[in-house]
Tab-separated table of C-alpha atoms in Angstrom:
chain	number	residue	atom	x	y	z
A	104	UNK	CA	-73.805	-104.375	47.738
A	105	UNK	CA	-72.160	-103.376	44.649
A	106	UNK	CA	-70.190	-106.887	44.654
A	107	UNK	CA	-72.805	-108.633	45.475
A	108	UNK	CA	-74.786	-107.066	42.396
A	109	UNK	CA	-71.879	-107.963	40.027
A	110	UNK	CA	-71.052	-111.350	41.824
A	111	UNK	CA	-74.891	-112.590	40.911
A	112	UNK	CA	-74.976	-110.542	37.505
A	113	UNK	CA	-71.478	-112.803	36.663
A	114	UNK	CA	-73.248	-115.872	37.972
A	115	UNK	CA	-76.735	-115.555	35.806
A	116	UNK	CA	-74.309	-114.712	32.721
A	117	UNK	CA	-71.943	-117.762	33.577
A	118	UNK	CA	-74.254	-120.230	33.594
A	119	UNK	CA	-76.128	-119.246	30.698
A	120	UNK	CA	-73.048	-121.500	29.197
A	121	UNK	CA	-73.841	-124.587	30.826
A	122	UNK	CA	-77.618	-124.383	29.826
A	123	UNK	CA	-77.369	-127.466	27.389
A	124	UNK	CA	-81.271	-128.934	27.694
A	125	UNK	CA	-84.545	-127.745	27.570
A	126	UNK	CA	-86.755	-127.696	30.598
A	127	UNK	CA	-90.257	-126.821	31.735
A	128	UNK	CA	-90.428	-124.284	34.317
A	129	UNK	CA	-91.296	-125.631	37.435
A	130	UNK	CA	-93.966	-124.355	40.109
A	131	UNK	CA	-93.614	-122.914	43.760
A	132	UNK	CA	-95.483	-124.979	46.334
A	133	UNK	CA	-97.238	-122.640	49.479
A	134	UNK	CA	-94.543	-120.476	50.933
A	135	UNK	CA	-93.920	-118.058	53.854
A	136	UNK	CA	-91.113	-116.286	54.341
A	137	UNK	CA	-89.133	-112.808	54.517
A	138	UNK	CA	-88.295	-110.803	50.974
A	139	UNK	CA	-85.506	-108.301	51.099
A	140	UNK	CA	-85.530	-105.610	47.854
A	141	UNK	CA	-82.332	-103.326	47.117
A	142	UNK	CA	-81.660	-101.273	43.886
A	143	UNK	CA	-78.973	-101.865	41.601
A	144	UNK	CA	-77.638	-98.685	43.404
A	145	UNK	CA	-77.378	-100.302	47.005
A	146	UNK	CA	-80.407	-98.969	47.934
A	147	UNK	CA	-82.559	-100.306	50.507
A	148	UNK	CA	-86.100	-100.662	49.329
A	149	UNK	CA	-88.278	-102.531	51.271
A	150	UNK	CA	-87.996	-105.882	53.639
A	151	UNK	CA	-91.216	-108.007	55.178
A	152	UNK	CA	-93.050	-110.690	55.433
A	153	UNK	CA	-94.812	-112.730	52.740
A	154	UNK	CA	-97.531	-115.560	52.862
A	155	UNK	CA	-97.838	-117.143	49.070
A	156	UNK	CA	-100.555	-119.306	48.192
A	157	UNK	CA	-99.439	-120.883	44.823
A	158	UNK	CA	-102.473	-122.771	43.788
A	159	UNK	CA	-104.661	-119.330	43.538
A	160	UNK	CA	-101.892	-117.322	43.346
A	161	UNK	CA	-102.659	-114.618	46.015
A	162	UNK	CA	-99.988	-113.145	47.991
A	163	UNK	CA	-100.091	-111.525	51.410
A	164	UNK	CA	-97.055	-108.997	51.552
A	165	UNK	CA	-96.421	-106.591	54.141
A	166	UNK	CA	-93.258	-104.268	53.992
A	167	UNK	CA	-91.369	-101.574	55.531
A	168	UNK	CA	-90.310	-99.242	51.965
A	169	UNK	CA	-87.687	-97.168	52.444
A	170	UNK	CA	-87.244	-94.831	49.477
A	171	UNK	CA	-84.598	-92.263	50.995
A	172	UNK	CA	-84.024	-91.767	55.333
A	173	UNK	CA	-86.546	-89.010	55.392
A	174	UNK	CA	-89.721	-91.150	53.885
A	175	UNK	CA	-90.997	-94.289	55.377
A	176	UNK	CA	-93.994	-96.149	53.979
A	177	UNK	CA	-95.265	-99.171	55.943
A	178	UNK	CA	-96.771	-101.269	52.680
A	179	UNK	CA	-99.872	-103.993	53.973
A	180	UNK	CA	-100.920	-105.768	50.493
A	181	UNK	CA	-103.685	-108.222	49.180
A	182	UNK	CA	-102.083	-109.504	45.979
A	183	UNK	CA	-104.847	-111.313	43.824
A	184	UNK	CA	-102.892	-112.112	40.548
A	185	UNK	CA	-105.936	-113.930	38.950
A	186	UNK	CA	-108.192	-110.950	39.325
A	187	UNK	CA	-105.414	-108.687	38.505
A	188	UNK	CA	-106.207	-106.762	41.356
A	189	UNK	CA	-104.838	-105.635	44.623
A	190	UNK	CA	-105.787	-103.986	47.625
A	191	UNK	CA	-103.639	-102.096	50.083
A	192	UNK	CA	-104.827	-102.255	53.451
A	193	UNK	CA	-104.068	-99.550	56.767
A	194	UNK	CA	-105.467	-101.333	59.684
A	195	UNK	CA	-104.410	-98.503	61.626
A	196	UNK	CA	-106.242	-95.585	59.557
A	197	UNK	CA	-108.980	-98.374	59.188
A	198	UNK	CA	-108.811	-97.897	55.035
A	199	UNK	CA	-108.024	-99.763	52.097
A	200	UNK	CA	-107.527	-99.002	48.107
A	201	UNK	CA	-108.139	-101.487	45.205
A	202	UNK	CA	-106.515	-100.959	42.248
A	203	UNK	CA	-105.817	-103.100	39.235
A	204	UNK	CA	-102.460	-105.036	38.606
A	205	UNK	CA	-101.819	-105.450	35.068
A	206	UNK	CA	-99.125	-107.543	34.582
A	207	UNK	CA	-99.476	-111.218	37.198
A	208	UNK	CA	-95.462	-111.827	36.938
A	209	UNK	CA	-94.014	-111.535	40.010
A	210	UNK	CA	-90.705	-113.058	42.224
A	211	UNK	CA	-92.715	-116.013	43.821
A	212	UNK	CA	-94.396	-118.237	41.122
A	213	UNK	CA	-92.248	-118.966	37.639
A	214	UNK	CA	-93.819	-117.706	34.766
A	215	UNK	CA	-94.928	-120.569	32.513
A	216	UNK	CA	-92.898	-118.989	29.568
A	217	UNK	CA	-90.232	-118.552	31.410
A	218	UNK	CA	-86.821	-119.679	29.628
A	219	UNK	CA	-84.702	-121.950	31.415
A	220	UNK	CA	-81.323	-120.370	31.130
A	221	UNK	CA	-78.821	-122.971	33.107
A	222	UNK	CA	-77.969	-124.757	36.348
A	223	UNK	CA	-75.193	-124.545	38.883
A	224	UNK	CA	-74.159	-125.424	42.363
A	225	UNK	CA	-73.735	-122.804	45.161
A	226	UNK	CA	-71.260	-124.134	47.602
A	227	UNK	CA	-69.487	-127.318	47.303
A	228	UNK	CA	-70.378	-130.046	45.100
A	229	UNK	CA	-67.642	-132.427	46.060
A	230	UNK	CA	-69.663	-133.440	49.028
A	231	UNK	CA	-73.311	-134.918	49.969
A	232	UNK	CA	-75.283	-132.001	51.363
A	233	UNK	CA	-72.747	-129.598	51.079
A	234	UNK	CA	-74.176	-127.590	47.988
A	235	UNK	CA	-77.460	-126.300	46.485
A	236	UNK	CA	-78.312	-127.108	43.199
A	237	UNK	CA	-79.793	-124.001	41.317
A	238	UNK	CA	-81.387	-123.343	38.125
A	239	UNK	CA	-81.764	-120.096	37.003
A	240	UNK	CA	-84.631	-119.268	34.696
A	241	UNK	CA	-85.346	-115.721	32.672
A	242	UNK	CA	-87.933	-113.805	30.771
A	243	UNK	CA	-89.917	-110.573	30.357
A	244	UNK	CA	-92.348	-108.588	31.436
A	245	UNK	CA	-94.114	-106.972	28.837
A	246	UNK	CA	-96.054	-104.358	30.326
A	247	UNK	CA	-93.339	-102.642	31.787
A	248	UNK	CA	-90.432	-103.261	28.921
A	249	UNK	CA	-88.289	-105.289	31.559
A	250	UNK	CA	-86.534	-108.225	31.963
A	251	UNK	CA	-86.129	-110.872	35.087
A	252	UNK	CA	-83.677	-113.534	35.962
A	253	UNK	CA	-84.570	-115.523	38.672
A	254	UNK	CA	-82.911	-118.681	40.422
A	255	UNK	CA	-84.623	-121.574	42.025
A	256	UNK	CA	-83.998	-124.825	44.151
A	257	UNK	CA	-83.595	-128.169	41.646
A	258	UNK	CA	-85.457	-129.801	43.941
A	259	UNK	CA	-88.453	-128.032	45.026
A	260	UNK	CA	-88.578	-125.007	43.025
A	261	UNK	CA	-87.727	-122.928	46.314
A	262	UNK	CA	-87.602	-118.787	44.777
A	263	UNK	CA	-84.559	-117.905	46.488
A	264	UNK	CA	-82.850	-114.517	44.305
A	265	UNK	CA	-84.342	-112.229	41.221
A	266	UNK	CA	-83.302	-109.669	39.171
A	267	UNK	CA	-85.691	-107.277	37.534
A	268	UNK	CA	-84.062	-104.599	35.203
A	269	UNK	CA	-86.239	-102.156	32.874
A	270	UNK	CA	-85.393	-98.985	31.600
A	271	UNK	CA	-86.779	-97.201	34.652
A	272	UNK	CA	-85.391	-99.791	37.603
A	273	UNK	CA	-82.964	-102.679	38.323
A	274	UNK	CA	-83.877	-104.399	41.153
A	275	UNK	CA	-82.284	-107.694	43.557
A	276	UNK	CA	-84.904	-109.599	45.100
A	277	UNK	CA	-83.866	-111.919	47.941
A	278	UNK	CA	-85.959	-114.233	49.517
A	279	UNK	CA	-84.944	-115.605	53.298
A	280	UNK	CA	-86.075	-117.928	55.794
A	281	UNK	CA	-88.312	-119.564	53.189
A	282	UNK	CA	-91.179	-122.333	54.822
A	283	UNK	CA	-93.086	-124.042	52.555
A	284	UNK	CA	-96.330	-123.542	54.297
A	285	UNK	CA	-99.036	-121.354	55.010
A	286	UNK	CA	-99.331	-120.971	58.793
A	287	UNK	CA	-102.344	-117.933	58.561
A	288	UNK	CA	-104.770	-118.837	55.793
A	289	UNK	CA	-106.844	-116.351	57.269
A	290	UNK	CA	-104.427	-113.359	55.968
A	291	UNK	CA	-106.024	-114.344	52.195
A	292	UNK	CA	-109.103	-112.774	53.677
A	293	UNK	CA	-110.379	-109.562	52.455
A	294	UNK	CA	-110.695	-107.611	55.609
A	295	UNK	CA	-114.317	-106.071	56.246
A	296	UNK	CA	-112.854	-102.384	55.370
A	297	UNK	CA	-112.072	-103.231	51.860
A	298	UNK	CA	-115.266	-105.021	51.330
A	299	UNK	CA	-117.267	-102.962	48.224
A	300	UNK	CA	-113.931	-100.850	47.427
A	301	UNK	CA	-113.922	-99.358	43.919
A	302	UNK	CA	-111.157	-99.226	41.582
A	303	UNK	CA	-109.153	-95.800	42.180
A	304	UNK	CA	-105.726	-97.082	40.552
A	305	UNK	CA	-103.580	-98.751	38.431
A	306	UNK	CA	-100.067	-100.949	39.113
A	307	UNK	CA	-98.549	-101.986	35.590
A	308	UNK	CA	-96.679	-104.781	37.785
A	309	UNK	CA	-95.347	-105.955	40.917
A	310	UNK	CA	-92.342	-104.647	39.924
A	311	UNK	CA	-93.382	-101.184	40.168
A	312	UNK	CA	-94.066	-101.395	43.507
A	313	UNK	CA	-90.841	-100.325	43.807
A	314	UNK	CA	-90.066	-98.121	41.647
């Protein structure tokens, strides 16, 4: 872990070199997929499955968070970055919190400020097919004092690693078996349990979900 932490660090700081044009950051179209989350540390924080609907940005995330080998938290989350709200559903225990997200930035969807920092190709470039072409973008995230690198497809703007650092956390973000669909529209439901939920709680980010 602690390569692959300084092989991507070397990478994001290597290509912020090349970077020789200016360029609007680009949008993520629907996407499904599996998002992996370690600390700078090697620790294992959370993987599961995702459903992102770009258009209204709302993301359907559920996760197995592993803080330590003695505490286990299965995660089941409504992201609704508009409303700045989310809800965290136990279908199980039959109960759900809302609480208010202050900060919309998040691993899936580019910021609109976001900087374009440079552009590289992973694999070989010598032959058709053979590599990916990446640009990697960065930013920050004011609410929480933190900063974000995060690379992306050329051609369709595919989210495929992040970085989040703060004072507080560094985190890797990978994202894996990316589709860029949405097979179960219904999971952007609100489930009947959460209906007429009050506020009990604040999130300054997505970020600090895993704190």
């Amino acid at each position: 872990m602690h390569a692959a932490t300084a092989l991507f660090i070397w990478t994001c700081l290597g290509v912020t070199v090349l970077a020789s044009q200016h360029r609007e950051p680009c949008q993520s179209p629907n996407l499904t997929g599996i998002l992996s989350v370690m600390s700078f540390k090697g620790e294992h924080k959370g993987t599961g499955h995702y459903t992102y609907d770009h258009e209204v940005n709302k993301l359907r995330l559920t996760m197995n968070e592993t803080h330590n080998v003695n505490n286990t938290l299965n995660v089941d989350l409504l992201m609704l970055f508009e409303e700045g709200v989310f809800y965290e559903i136990d279908i199980k225990n039959q109960s759900c919190a809302k609480k208010s997200l202050l900060a919309a930035s998040h691993v899936l969807e580019l910021p609109h400020n976001a900087k374009f920092t440079g552009n590289f190709v992973l694999g070989s470039a010598s032959m058709p097919g053979e590599g990916v072409n990446i640009n990697v973008w960065s930013g920050v995230v004011p609410v929480e004092k933190g900063h974000y690198i995060v690379s992306t497809s050329a051609d369709h703007c595919l989210p495929l690693s992040a970085v989040f650092f703060s004072d507080s956390t560094s985190l890797i973000f990978s994202n894996m078996q990316i589709e860029t669909e949405i097979k179960e529209p219904e999971l952007f439901l609100l489930p009947a349990l959460c209906e007429g939920t009050e506020l009990e709680g604040t999130l300054d980010s997505f970020y600090a979900l895993f704190d």
